[in-house]
PDB file of C-alpha atoms in Angstrom:
ATOM      1  CA  LEU A1087      -7.183  12.743  -4.647  1.00 93.00           C
ATOM      2  CA  TYR A1088      -5.911  14.918  -1.618  1.00 94.00           C
ATOM      3  CA  LYS A1089      -5.673  18.601  -2.645  1.00 93.00           C
ATOM      4  CA  LYS A1090      -6.238  17.382  -6.360  1.00 92.00           C
ATOM      5  CA  PRO A1091     -10.114  17.337  -6.630  1.00 90.00           C
ATOM      6  CA  SER A1092      -9.893  16.793 -10.276  1.00 89.00           C
ATOM      7  CA  PHE A1093      -8.645  13.394  -9.942  1.00 89.00           C
ATOM      8  CA  SER A1094     -11.317  10.940  -9.320  1.00 89.00           C
ATOM      9  CA  ILE A1095     -11.189   8.323  -6.599  1.00 93.00           C
ATOM     10  CA  GLU A1096     -14.785   7.277  -7.079  1.00 93.00           C
ATOM     11  CA  ASP A1097     -13.499   3.818  -8.307  1.00 93.00           C
ATOM     12  CA  ILE A1098      -9.990   2.454  -7.207  1.00 95.00           C
ATOM     13  CA  LYS A1099      -8.269  -0.563  -8.653  1.00 95.00           C
ATOM     14  CA  LEU A1100      -5.920  -2.215  -6.291  1.00 97.00           C
ATOM     15  CA  LYS A1101      -3.417  -4.599  -8.006  1.00 97.00           C
ATOM     16  CA  LEU A1102      -1.529  -6.710  -5.457  1.00 98.00           C
ATOM     17  CA  PHE A1103       1.636  -8.592  -5.691  1.00 98.00           C
ATOM     18  CA  TYR A1104       3.896 -10.906  -3.258  1.00 98.00           C
ATOM     19  CA  VAL A1105       7.035 -10.437  -4.250  1.00 98.00           C
ATOM     20  CA  ILE A1106      10.152 -12.176  -3.089  1.00 98.00           C
ATOM     21  CA  PRO A1107      14.004 -11.244  -3.950  1.00 97.00           C
ATOM     22  CA  LYS A1108      15.657 -14.143  -5.825  1.00 97.00           C
ATOM     23  CA  ASN A1109      17.930 -14.933  -2.690  1.00 97.00           C
ATOM     24  CA  ARG A1110      14.940 -15.201  -0.208  1.00 96.00           C
ATOM     25  CA  THR A1111      12.855 -17.907  -1.910  1.00 96.00           C
ATOM     26  CA  ASP A1112      13.519 -20.083   1.197  1.00 95.00           C
ATOM     27  CA  LYS A1113      11.385 -17.705   3.148  1.00 94.00           C
ATOM     28  CA  VAL A1114       8.168 -17.795   1.162  1.00 96.00           C
ATOM     29  CA  PHE A1115       5.200 -17.543   3.602  1.00 96.00           C
ATOM     30  CA  LYS A1116       2.864 -20.521   2.879  1.00 95.00           C
ATOM     31  CA  GLU A1117      -0.252 -18.738   3.991  1.00 96.00           C
ATOM     32  CA  TRP A1118       0.443 -15.511   1.691  1.00 98.00           C
ATOM     33  CA  GLN A1119      -2.650 -15.730  -0.408  1.00 97.00           C
ATOM     34  CA  SER A1120      -5.063 -15.598   2.767  1.00 97.00           C
ATOM     35  CA  LEU A1121      -2.824 -12.857   4.305  1.00 97.00           C
ATOM     36  CA  LEU A1122      -3.242 -10.666   1.359  1.00 98.00           C
ATOM     37  CA  LYS A1123      -6.948 -11.305   0.744  1.00 98.00           C
ATOM     38  CA  ASN A1124      -7.708 -10.928   4.459  1.00 97.00           C
ATOM     39  CA  THR A1125      -5.928  -7.703   4.642  1.00 98.00           C
ATOM     40  CA  ALA A1126      -7.199  -6.170   1.608  1.00 98.00           C
ATOM     41  CA  ASP A1127     -10.761  -7.104   2.623  1.00 98.00           C
ATOM     42  CA  GLU A1128     -10.349  -5.181   5.913  1.00 98.00           C
ATOM     43  CA  ALA A1129      -8.626  -2.423   3.939  1.00 98.00           C
ATOM     44  CA  SER A1130     -11.553  -1.949   1.429  1.00 98.00           C
ATOM     45  CA  LEU A1131     -14.198  -2.133   4.217  1.00 98.00           C
ATOM     46  CA  PHE A1132     -12.313   0.470   6.205  1.00 98.00           C
ATOM     47  CA  HIS A1133     -12.109   2.918   2.981  1.00 98.00           C
ATOM     48  CA  SER A1134     -15.777   2.436   2.000  1.00 97.00           C
ATOM     49  CA  THR A1135     -16.750   3.387   5.483  1.00 97.00           C
ATOM     50  CA  GLN A1136     -14.522   6.293   5.752  1.00 97.00           C
ATOM     51  CA  PHE A1137     -15.540   7.581   2.372  1.00 97.00           C
ATOM     52  CA  ARG A1138     -19.436   6.837   2.979  1.00 95.00           C
ATOM     53  CA  ASN A1139     -19.346   4.625  -0.202  1.00 96.00           C
ATOM     54  CA  LEU A1140     -18.474   7.449  -2.250  1.00 95.00           C
ATOM     55  CA  SER A1141     -15.048   5.879  -2.984  1.00 96.00           C
ATOM     56  CA  LYS A1142     -14.655   2.057  -3.124  1.00 96.00           C
ATOM     57  CA  ILE A1143     -11.382  -0.456  -3.677  1.00 97.00           C
ATOM     58  CA  THR A1144     -11.733  -3.405  -5.665  1.00 96.00           C
ATOM     59  CA  TYR A1145      -8.566  -5.560  -5.869  1.00 97.00           C
ATOM     60  CA  ASP A1146      -6.958  -8.400  -7.586  1.00 97.00           C
ATOM     61  CA  ILE A1147      -4.116 -10.475  -6.308  1.00 98.00           C
ATOM     62  CA  TYR A1148      -1.582 -11.914  -8.705  1.00 98.00           C
ATOM     63  CA  PRO A1149      -2.312 -15.621  -8.216  1.00 97.00           C
ATOM     64  CA  GLU A1150       1.563 -16.617  -7.813  1.00 97.00           C
ATOM     65  CA  PRO A1151       4.393 -15.481  -5.778  1.00 98.00           C
ATOM     66  CA  VAL A1152       6.383 -13.310  -7.752  1.00 98.00           C
ATOM     67  CA  ILE A1153      10.260 -14.148  -7.593  1.00 98.00           C
ATOM     68  CA  LEU A1154      11.862 -10.997  -8.375  1.00 98.00           C
ATOM     69  CA  GLU A1155      15.042 -10.892 -11.036  1.00 97.00           C
ATOM     70  CA  ASN A1156      17.455  -9.673  -8.153  1.00 97.00           C
ATOM     71  CA  ASP A1157      18.727 -10.077  -4.911  1.00 96.00           C
ATOM     72  CA  ASN A1158      17.208  -7.854  -2.123  1.00 93.00           C
ATOM     73  CA  LEU A1159      20.239  -5.376  -2.101  1.00 92.00           C
ATOM     74  CA  TYR A1160      19.462  -4.541  -5.566  1.00 93.00           C
ATOM     75  CA  TYR A1161      16.099  -3.393  -4.698  1.00 93.00           C
ATOM     76  CA  ASP A1162      16.755  -2.063  -1.191  1.00 89.00           C
ATOM     77  CA  THR A1163      20.104  -0.381  -1.739  1.00 78.00           C
ATOM     78  CA  GLU A1164      22.155   0.193   1.265  1.00 73.00           C
ATOM     79  CA  ASN A1165      20.035   2.881   2.532  1.00 68.00           C
ATOM     80  CA  THR A1166      16.433   1.618   3.766  1.00 65.00           C
ATOM     81  CA  ASN A1167      15.443   4.925   5.759  1.00 66.00           C
ATOM     82  CA  ASN A1168      12.161   6.499   5.252  1.00 72.00           C
ATOM     83  CA  GLY A1169      10.310   3.368   4.519  1.00 82.00           C
ATOM     84  CA  ASN A1170      12.352   1.765   1.708  1.00 87.00           C
ATOM     85  CA  PRO A1171      11.022   3.914  -1.296  1.00 88.00           C
ATOM     86  CA  GLU A1172      13.899   2.748  -3.437  1.00 89.00           C
ATOM     87  CA  ALA A1173      12.636  -0.723  -3.479  1.00 92.00           C
ATOM     88  CA  ILE A1174       9.271   0.664  -5.015  1.00 93.00           C
ATOM     89  CA  ARG A1175      11.131   2.454  -7.709  1.00 91.00           C
ATOM     90  CA  SER A1176      13.066  -0.696  -8.569  1.00 93.00           C
ATOM     91  CA  ILE A1177      10.392  -3.249  -8.353  1.00 96.00           C
ATOM     92  CA  ILE A1178       7.408  -1.292 -10.156  1.00 95.00           C
ATOM     93  CA  PRO A1179       9.372  -1.203 -13.590  1.00 95.00           C
ATOM     94  CA  GLU A1180      10.104  -4.823 -13.399  1.00 97.00           C
ATOM     95  CA  LEU A1181       6.634  -5.764 -12.700  1.00 97.00           C
ATOM     96  CA  GLU A1182       5.001  -3.558 -15.236  1.00 95.00           C
ATOM     97  CA  GLU A1183       7.553  -5.136 -18.011  1.00 96.00           C
ATOM     98  CA  ARG A1184       6.832  -8.658 -16.796  1.00 97.00           C
ATOM     99  CA  PHE A1185       2.856  -8.406 -16.114  1.00 97.00           C
ATOM    100  CA  LYS A1186       1.609  -6.090 -18.715  1.00 95.00           C
ATOM    101  CA  ASP A1187      -1.680  -7.721 -19.082  1.00 94.00           C
ATOM    102  CA  PHE A1188      -2.538  -7.956 -15.337  1.00 95.00           C
ATOM    103  CA  LEU A1189      -1.443  -4.385 -14.900  1.00 94.00           C
ATOM    104  CA  ARG A1190      -3.383  -2.837 -17.663  1.00 87.00           C
ATOM    105  CA  PRO A1191      -5.711  -0.095 -16.290  1.00 81.00           C
ATOM    106  CA  LYS A1192      -9.224   0.527 -17.374  1.00 80.00           C
ATOM    107  CA  LEU A1193     -10.324   4.002 -18.408  1.00 75.00           C
ATOM    108  CA  ASN A1194     -11.579   6.131 -15.482  1.00 76.00           C
ATOM    109  CA  GLU A1195     -10.199   3.877 -12.670  1.00 80.00           C
ATOM    110  CA  ARG A1196      -7.784   4.977 -10.078  1.00 88.00           C
ATOM    111  CA  PHE A1197      -4.679   2.641 -10.359  1.00 92.00           C
ATOM    112  CA  VAL A1198      -2.669   1.405  -7.482  1.00 96.00           C
ATOM    113  CA  ILE A1199      -0.132  -1.139  -7.121  1.00 97.00           C
ATOM    114  CA  GLY A1200       0.462  -2.761  -3.885  1.00 98.00           C
ATOM    115  CA  LEU A1201       3.575  -4.996  -2.898  1.00 98.00           C
ATOM    116  CA  VAL A1202       3.752  -7.032  -0.021  1.00 98.00           C
ATOM    117  CA  TYR A1203       7.456  -7.701   0.142  1.00 97.00           C
ATOM    118  CA  GLU A1204       9.579 -10.457   1.818  1.00 97.00           C
ATOM    119  CA  GLY A1205      12.028  -7.994   3.108  1.00 93.00           C
ATOM    120  CA  VAL A1206      12.133  -4.351   4.725  1.00 92.00           C
ATOM    121  CA  GLY A1207       9.828  -1.764   3.546  1.00 90.00           C
ATOM    122  CA  ALA A1208       6.715   0.499   4.407  1.00 94.00           C
ATOM    123  CA  SER A1209       6.303   3.216   2.025  1.00 94.00           C
ATOM    124  CA  GLY A1210       3.869   4.807  -0.488  1.00 94.00           C
ATOM    125  CA  ALA A1211       3.558   7.322  -3.150  1.00 91.00           C
ATOM    126  CA  LEU A1212       1.625   9.164  -5.779  1.00 87.00           C
ATOM    127  CA  GLY A1213       2.611   8.301  -9.252  1.00 79.00           C
ATOM    128  CA  GLU A1214       4.198  10.737 -11.674  1.00 71.00           C
ATOM    129  CA  GLY A1215       1.149  12.959 -12.851  1.00 66.00           C
ATOM    130  CA  ALA A1216      -0.925  11.558 -10.127  1.00 67.00           C
ATOM    131  CA  ASP A1217      -2.563   8.991 -12.526  1.00 74.00           C
ATOM    132  CA  LYS A1218      -1.614   6.120 -10.401  1.00 86.00           C
ATOM    133  CA  GLY A1219       0.038   5.139  -7.190  1.00 94.00           C
ATOM    134  CA  ALA A1220       2.110   2.374  -5.700  1.00 96.00           C
ATOM    135  CA  PHE A1221       3.117   1.269  -2.043  1.00 96.00           C
ATOM    136  CA  ILE A1222       5.231  -1.304  -0.407  1.00 96.00           C
ATOM    137  CA  LEU A1223       4.874  -3.124   2.969  1.00 97.00           C
ATOM    138  CA  SER A1224       7.026  -5.586   4.483  1.00 96.00           C
ATOM    139  CA  ARG A1225       5.115  -9.170   4.783  1.00 97.00           C
ATOM    140  CA  SER A1226       6.394  -9.138   8.529  1.00 95.00           C
ATOM    141  CA  PHE A1227       4.086  -6.303   9.286  1.00 96.00           C
ATOM    142  CA  LEU A1228       1.208  -8.492   8.391  1.00 97.00           C
ATOM    143  CA  ALA A1229       2.146 -11.870   9.809  1.00 95.00           C
ATOM    144  CA  GLU A1230       4.509 -11.601  12.656  1.00 94.00           C
ATOM    145  CA  ASP A1231       2.909 -11.425  16.188  1.00 93.00           C
ATOM    146  CA  GLU A1232       4.245  -8.128  17.421  1.00 93.00           C
ATOM    147  CA  PHE A1233       2.723  -6.434  14.356  1.00 94.00           C
ATOM    148  CA  GLN A1234      -0.476  -8.468  13.959  1.00 89.00           C
ATOM    149  CA  PRO A1235      -2.689  -6.089  15.952  1.00 93.00           C
ATOM    150  CA  PHE A1236      -2.228  -3.205  13.812  1.00 96.00           C
ATOM    151  CA  GLY A1237      -0.839  -4.690  10.525  1.00 97.00           C
ATOM    152  CA  SER A1238      -4.051  -3.868   8.554  1.00 98.00           C
ATOM    153  CA  SER A1239      -3.792  -0.369   9.529  1.00 98.00           C
ATOM    154  CA  LEU A1240      -0.094  -0.154   8.266  1.00 97.00           C
ATOM    155  CA  PHE A1241      -1.204  -1.424   5.049  1.00 98.00           C
ATOM    156  CA  TYR A1242      -3.840   1.236   4.787  1.00 98.00           C
ATOM    157  CA  HIS A1243      -1.690   3.843   5.970  1.00 97.00           C
ATOM    158  CA  GLU A1244       0.841   3.353   3.245  1.00 97.00           C
ATOM    159  CA  PHE A1245      -2.016   2.871   0.489  1.00 98.00           C
ATOM    160  CA  GLY A1246      -3.270   6.434   2.028  1.00 97.00           C
ATOM    161  CA  HIS A1247      -0.093   7.899   0.504  1.00 96.00           C
ATOM    162  CA  THR A1248      -1.235   6.786  -2.799  1.00 96.00           C
ATOM    163  CA  LEU A1249      -4.201   8.904  -2.500  1.00 95.00           C
ATOM    164  CA  GLY A1250      -1.848  11.888  -1.632  1.00 94.00           C
ATOM    165  CA  PHE A1251      -2.474  11.947   2.181  1.00 96.00           C
ATOM    166  CA  PRO A1252       0.688  13.125   3.955  1.00 95.00           C
ATOM    167  CA  ASP A1253       2.300  11.505   7.127  1.00 94.00           C
ATOM    168  CA  MET A1254       0.802  13.216   9.975  1.00 94.00           C
ATOM    169  CA  TYR A1255       3.712  12.689  12.417  1.00 91.00           C
ATOM    170  CA  ASP A1256       7.281  13.933  12.804  1.00 87.00           C
ATOM    171  CA  LEU A1257       9.398  11.572  10.873  1.00 80.00           C
ATOM    172  CA  SER A1258      12.471  11.903  13.069  1.00 80.00           C
ATOM    173  CA  SER A1259      10.834  11.558  16.347  1.00 82.00           C
ATOM    174  CA  ASN A1260       7.729   9.632  15.571  1.00 81.00           C
ATOM    175  CA  GLN A1261       5.449  11.974  17.517  1.00 90.00           C
ATOM    176  CA  PRO A1262       1.999  12.239  15.863  1.00 89.00           C
ATOM    177  CA  PHE A1263       0.255  15.563  14.697  1.00 91.00           C
ATOM    178  CA  SER A1264      -3.091  13.503  14.912  1.00 94.00           C
ATOM    179  CA  GLU A1265      -4.645  10.229  16.180  1.00 96.00           C
ATOM    180  CA  ASP A1266      -5.777   9.037  12.719  1.00 97.00           C
ATOM    181  CA  ILE A1267      -4.562   6.225  10.721  1.00 98.00           C
ATOM    182  CA  MET A1268      -1.928   8.672   8.865  1.00 97.00           C
ATOM    183  CA  GLY A1269      -0.695   9.595  12.397  1.00 96.00           C
ATOM    184  CA  GLY A1270      -0.636   7.904  15.843  1.00 95.00           C
ATOM    185  CA  GLY A1271      -3.426   5.563  14.593  1.00 96.00           C
ATOM    186  CA  ARG A1272      -1.302   3.742  12.330  1.00 96.00           C
ATOM    187  CA  ARG A1273      -0.138   1.648  15.292  1.00 94.00           C
ATOM    188  CA  LYS A1274      -3.739   0.905  16.379  1.00 96.00           C
ATOM    189  CA  PRO A1275      -6.178  -1.761  15.101  1.00 97.00           C
ATOM    190  CA  LEU A1276      -8.058  -0.929  11.955  1.00 97.00           C
ATOM    191  CA  SER A1277     -11.529  -1.681  13.734  1.00 96.00           C
ATOM    192  CA  ILE A1278     -11.056   1.452  15.910  1.00 97.00           C
ATOM    193  CA  ASN A1279      -9.231   3.606  13.484  1.00 98.00           C
ATOM    194  CA  TYR A1280     -10.504   6.673  11.154  1.00 98.00           C
ATOM    195  CA  ILE A1281      -9.207   9.098   8.650  1.00 98.00           C
ATOM    196  CA  ASP A1282      -9.163  12.860   9.719  1.00 96.00           C
ATOM    197  CA  SER A1283     -11.998  14.713   8.483  1.00 94.00           C
ATOM    198  CA  ASN A1284      -9.688  17.333   7.357  1.00 94.00           C
ATOM    199  CA  LEU A1285      -7.774  15.019   5.131  1.00 95.00           C
ATOM    200  CA  LEU A1286     -11.254  13.596   3.817  1.00 96.00           C
ATOM    201  CA  LYS A1287     -12.576  16.973   2.944  1.00 94.00           C
ATOM    202  CA  GLU A1288      -9.435  18.068   0.968  1.00 95.00           C
ATOM    203  CA  THR A1289     -10.224  15.093  -1.510  1.00 94.00           C
ATOM    204  CA  GLY A1290     -13.086  17.027  -2.687  1.00 92.00           C
ATOM    205  CA  ILE A1291     -15.217  13.932  -3.030  1.00 89.00           C
ATOM    206  CA  PHE A1292     -17.895  15.073  -0.530  1.00 83.00           C
ATOM    207  CA  PRO A1293     -20.198  17.935  -1.164  1.00 74.00           C
ATOM    208  CA  ASN A1294     -19.644  21.367   0.698  1.00 64.00           C
TER     209      ASN A1294
END
């Protein structure tokens, strides 16, 4: 992990869910499965390339849309600033209770839960103790025309936070500190993107 080289990221298991608040079941996206699969495939290839195959992502997609137990306001609260991290904090415990078998990690495997959310959200974080991570991304960032050119980059940007990578831009002004995927590159296509070499080096995965 970034600045935590004792935590291995050689093998990363990504568990993906398409989650819908119970008051938004009329907005279920029909092509959600192919949307998640195509995005995860792109992100996995990008990750392997950037880490020179020293770290790899495999993923499982829960096979059904998950209708959450509450309306969106319960998960979002009234404040969706900074990417709506409150939704992660509310949704993850619910999924961990409902889908224990699907979310059972294997030994020595970095474990990440990804939420594609039928609502607002773009946020990611390490878990407590850095043994796992979670991120959320609004489905609109992957499916709506204005975001499609860089939706996969936003997906990986939020996933990058689960590895400990920081935002490389000013949160108030959006001015980037770098042009890689954690900075200005998050709004560029994944095919021309990269992870800054200094971030990669700080994972400790590469020989000195």
